[in-house]
Tab-separated table of C-alpha atoms in Angstrom:
chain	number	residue	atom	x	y	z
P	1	UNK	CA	102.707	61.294	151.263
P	2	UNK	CA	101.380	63.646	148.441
P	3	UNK	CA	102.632	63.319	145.296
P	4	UNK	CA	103.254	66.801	145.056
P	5	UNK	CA	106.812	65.782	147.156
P	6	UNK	CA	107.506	63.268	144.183
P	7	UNK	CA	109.538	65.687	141.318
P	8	UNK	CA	113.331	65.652	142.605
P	9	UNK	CA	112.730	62.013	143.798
P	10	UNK	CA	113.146	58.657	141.730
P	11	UNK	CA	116.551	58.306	140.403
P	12	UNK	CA	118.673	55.966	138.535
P	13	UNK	CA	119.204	54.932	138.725
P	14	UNK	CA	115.375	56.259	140.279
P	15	UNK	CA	114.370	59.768	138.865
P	16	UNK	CA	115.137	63.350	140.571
P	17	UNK	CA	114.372	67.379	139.519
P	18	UNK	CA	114.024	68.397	136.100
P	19	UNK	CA	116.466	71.269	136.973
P	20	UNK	CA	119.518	71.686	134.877
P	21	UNK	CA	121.780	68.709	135.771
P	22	UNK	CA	125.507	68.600	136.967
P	23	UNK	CA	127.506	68.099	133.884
P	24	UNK	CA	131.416	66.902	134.544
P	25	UNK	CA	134.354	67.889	132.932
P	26	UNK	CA	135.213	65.557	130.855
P	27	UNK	CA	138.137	63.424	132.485
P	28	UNK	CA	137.834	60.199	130.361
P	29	UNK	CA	137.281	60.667	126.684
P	30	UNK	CA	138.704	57.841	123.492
P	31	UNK	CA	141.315	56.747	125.682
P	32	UNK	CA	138.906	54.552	128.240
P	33	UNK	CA	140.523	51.053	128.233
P	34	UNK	CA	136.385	49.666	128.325
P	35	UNK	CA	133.037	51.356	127.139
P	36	UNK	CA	130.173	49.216	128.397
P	37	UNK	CA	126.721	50.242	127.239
P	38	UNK	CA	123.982	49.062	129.350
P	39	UNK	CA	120.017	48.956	128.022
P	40	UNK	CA	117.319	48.259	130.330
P	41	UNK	CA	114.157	48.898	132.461
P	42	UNK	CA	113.491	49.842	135.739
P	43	UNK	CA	110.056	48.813	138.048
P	44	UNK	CA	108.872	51.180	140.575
P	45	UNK	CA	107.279	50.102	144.107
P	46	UNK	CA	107.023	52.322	146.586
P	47	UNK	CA	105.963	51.763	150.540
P	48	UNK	CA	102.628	52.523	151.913
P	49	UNK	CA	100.837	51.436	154.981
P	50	UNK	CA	103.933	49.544	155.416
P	51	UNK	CA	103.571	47.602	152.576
P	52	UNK	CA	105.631	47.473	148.821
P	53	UNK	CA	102.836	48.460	146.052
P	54	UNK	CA	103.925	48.416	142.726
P	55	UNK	CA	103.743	51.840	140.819
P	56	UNK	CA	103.921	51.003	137.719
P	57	UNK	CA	103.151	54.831	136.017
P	58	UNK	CA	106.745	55.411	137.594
P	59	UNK	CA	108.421	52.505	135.922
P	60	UNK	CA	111.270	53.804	132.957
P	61	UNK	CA	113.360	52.668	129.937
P	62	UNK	CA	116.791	53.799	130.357
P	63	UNK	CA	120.135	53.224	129.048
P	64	UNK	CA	123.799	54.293	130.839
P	65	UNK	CA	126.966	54.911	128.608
P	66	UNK	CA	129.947	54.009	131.337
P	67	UNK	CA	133.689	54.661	130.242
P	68	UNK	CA	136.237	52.976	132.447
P	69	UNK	CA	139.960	53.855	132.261
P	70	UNK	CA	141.540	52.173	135.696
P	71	UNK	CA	139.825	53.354	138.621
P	72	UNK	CA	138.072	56.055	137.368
P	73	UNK	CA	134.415	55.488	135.820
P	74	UNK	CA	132.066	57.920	134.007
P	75	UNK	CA	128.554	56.850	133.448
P	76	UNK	CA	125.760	59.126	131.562
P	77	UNK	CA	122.616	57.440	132.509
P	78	UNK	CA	119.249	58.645	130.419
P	79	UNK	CA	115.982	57.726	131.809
P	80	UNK	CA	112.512	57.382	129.015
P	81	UNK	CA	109.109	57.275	131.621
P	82	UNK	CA	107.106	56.250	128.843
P	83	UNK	CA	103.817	54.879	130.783
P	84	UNK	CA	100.305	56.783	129.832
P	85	UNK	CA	99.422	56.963	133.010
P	86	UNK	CA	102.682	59.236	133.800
P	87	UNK	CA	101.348	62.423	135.568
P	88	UNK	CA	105.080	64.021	135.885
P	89	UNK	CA	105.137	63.352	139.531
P	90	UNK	CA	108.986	62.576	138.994
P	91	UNK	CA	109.814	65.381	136.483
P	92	UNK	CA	110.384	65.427	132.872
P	93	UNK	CA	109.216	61.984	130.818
P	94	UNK	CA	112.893	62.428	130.077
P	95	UNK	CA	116.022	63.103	132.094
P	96	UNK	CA	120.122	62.442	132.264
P	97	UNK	CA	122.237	62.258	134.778
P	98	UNK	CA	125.646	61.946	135.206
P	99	UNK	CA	128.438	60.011	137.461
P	100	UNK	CA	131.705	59.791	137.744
P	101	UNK	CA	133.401	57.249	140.222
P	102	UNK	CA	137.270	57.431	141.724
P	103	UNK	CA	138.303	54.056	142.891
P	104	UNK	CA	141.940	55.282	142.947
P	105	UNK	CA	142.349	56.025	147.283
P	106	UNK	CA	142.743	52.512	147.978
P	107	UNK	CA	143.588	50.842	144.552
P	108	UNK	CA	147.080	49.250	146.282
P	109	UNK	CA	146.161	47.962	149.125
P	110	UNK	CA	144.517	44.535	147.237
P	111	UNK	CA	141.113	44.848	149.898
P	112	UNK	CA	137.691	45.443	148.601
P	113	UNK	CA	137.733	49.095	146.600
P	114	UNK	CA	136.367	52.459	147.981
P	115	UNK	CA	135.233	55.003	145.364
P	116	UNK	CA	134.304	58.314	145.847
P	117	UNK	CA	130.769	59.279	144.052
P	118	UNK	CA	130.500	62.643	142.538
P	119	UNK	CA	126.834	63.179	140.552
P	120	UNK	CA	124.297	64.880	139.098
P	121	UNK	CA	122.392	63.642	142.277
P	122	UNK	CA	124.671	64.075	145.191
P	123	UNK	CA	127.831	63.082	146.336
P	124	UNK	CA	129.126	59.934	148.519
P	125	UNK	CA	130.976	56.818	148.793
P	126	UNK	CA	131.023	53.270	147.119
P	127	UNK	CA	132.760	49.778	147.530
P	128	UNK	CA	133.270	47.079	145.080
P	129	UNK	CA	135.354	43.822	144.579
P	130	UNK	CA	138.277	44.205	142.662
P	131	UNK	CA	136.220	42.401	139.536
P	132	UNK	CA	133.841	44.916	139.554
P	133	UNK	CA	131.070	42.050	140.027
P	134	UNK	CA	129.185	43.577	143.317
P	135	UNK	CA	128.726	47.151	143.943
P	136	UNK	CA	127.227	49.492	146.771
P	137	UNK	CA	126.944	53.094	146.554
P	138	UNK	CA	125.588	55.580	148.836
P	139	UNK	CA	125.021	59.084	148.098
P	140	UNK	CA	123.059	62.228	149.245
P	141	UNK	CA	120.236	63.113	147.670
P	142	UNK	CA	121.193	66.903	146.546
P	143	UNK	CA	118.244	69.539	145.958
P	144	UNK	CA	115.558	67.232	148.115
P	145	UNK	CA	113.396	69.575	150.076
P	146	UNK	CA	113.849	68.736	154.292
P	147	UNK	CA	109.978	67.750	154.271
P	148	UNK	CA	110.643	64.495	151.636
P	149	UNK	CA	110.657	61.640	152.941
P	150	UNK	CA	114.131	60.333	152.040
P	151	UNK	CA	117.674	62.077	152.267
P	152	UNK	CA	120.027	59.431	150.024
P	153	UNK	CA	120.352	56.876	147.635
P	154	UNK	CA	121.576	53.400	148.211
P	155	UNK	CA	122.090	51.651	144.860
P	156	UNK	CA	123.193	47.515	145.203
P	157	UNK	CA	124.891	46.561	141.616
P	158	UNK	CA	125.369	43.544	140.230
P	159	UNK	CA	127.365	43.112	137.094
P	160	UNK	CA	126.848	39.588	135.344
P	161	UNK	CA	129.772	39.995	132.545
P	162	UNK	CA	129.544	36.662	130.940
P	163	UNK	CA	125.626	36.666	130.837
P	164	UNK	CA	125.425	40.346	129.932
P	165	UNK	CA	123.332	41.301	132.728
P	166	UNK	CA	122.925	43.935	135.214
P	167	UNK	CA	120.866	44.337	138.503
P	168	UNK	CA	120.432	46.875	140.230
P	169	UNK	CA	118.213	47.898	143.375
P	170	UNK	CA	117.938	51.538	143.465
P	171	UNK	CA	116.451	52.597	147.156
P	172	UNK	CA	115.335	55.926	148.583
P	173	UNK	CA	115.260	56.389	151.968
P	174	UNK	CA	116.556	58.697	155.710
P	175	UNK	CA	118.816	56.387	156.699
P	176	UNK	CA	116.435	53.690	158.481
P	177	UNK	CA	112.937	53.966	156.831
P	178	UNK	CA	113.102	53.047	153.377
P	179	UNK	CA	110.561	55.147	151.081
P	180	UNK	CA	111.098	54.203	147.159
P	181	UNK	CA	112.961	51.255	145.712
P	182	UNK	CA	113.519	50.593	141.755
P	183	UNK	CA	114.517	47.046	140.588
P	184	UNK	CA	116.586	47.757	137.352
P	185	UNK	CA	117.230	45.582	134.449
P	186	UNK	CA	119.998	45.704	132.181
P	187	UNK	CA	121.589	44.266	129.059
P	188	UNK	CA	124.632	44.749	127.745
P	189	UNK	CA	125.830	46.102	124.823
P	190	UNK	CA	129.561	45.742	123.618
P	191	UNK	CA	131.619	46.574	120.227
P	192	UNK	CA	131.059	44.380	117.320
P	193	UNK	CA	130.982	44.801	113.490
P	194	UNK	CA	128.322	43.299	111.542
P	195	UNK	CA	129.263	41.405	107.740
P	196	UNK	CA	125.951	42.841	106.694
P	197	UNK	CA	123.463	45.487	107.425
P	198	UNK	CA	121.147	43.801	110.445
P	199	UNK	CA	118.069	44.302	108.976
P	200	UNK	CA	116.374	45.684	105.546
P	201	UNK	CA	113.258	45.556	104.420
C-alpha cells in the first residue's frame, strides 16, 4: 500500500480528505441539557505483512465539543497532527469534522439504543446502553477512492464518567480485513468556575 492512497483516510476519530467538510445545521444550540468537552490523543498503527506497526508520524492531538439534548448528540471533533515527521499523507496537519447522532427510533422501547450517524465522514448506524457507557458505531467511509483499502469506520467508545476518561478504538477496514486502527485517549473537561485566576506569573 502506497502512501499516496493515505489523504481521505485516518479519521477520528482517524483522519480523512482535506476537502471542505460537511457542516450541519445547527439542531442543538444553548439549550443542550449536557456539553461534555473531551481532550486527548490518538496513536496510529497500521497493518503490514500481517502485522500491527506503530506509525507514530500519524499519531494526533485532538479535542471533540459534544452537545447532548435527549437523544440527539452533536460532536465537532478537531484533529492537531503535530509530529515532524508528518509528510501530509492524511491531509491537512489540521482538520474538523462533524457528527451528529439520533438515538430517538427506539428511545421507548427500554433495549439497548440505535442511533442513526450522519457525518462529515459518512453515514451509518450506532448502538449504546441506555447510560451512554459503551458505544459502537459504524459508518461509510464517504469520498474514499474504490482502490483504498478500507470502505468504513468502526469506532468502539467507552465513556468512563466518574474517572473522566474516554477510549476509543477507531478502525478502518472492507468489512473483514482490517487496514488502520487509532487507540484514542481522552479527558474530560466539564463546567466549573475558578475563585482565582489559575495561573499568573
Amino acid at each position: 500500500m502506497t502512501t499516496r492512497l493515505l489523504p481521505a483516510l485516518l479519521t477520528i476519530l482517524a483522519g480523512c480528505a482535506s476537502s471542505s467538510p460537511w457542516v450541519p445545521l445547527a439542531t442543538i444550540g444553548s439549550e443542550a441539557e449536557v456539553t461534555l468537552v473531551w481532550v486527548g490523543r490518538g496513536e496510529c498503527e497500521r497493518l503490514e505483512d500481517g502485522k500491527w506497526v506503530r506509525r507514530p508520524e500519524l499519531d494526533y492531538d485532538f479535542s471533540v465539543e459534544q452537545r447532548r439534548q435527549g437523544a440527539h448528540w452533536e460532536s465537532v471533533k478537531s484533529m492537531r497532527r503535530r509530529h515532524p515527521d508528518y509528510g501530509g499523507e492524511a491531509g491537512d496537519r489540521v482538520q474538523t469534522y462533524f457528527f451528529h447522532l439520533d438515538f430517538a427510533a427506539n428511545a421507548d422501547d427500554g433495549g439497548p439504543l440505535v442511533a442513526e450517524v450522519t457525518s462529515s465522514l459518512g453515514n451509518g448506524t450506532g448502538t449504546s446502553d441506555r447510560e451512554f457507557r459503551e458505544a459502537q458505531l459504524e459508518f461509510e467511509a464517504k469520498g474514499v477512492s474504490a482502490m483504498a483499502p478500507f470502505d468504513r469506520y468502526r469506532i468502539t467508545q467507552h465513556y468512563d464518567y466518574e474517572a473522566g476518561r474516554l477510549t476509543e478504538l477507531v478502525e478502518l477496514d472492507d468489512g473483514d480485513t482490517p487496514w488502520v486502527r487509532n487507540h484514542e485517549t481522552a479527558a474530560l473537561f466539564a463546567t466549573h468556575r475558578f475563585a482565582a485566576p489559575p495561573s499568573r506569573l
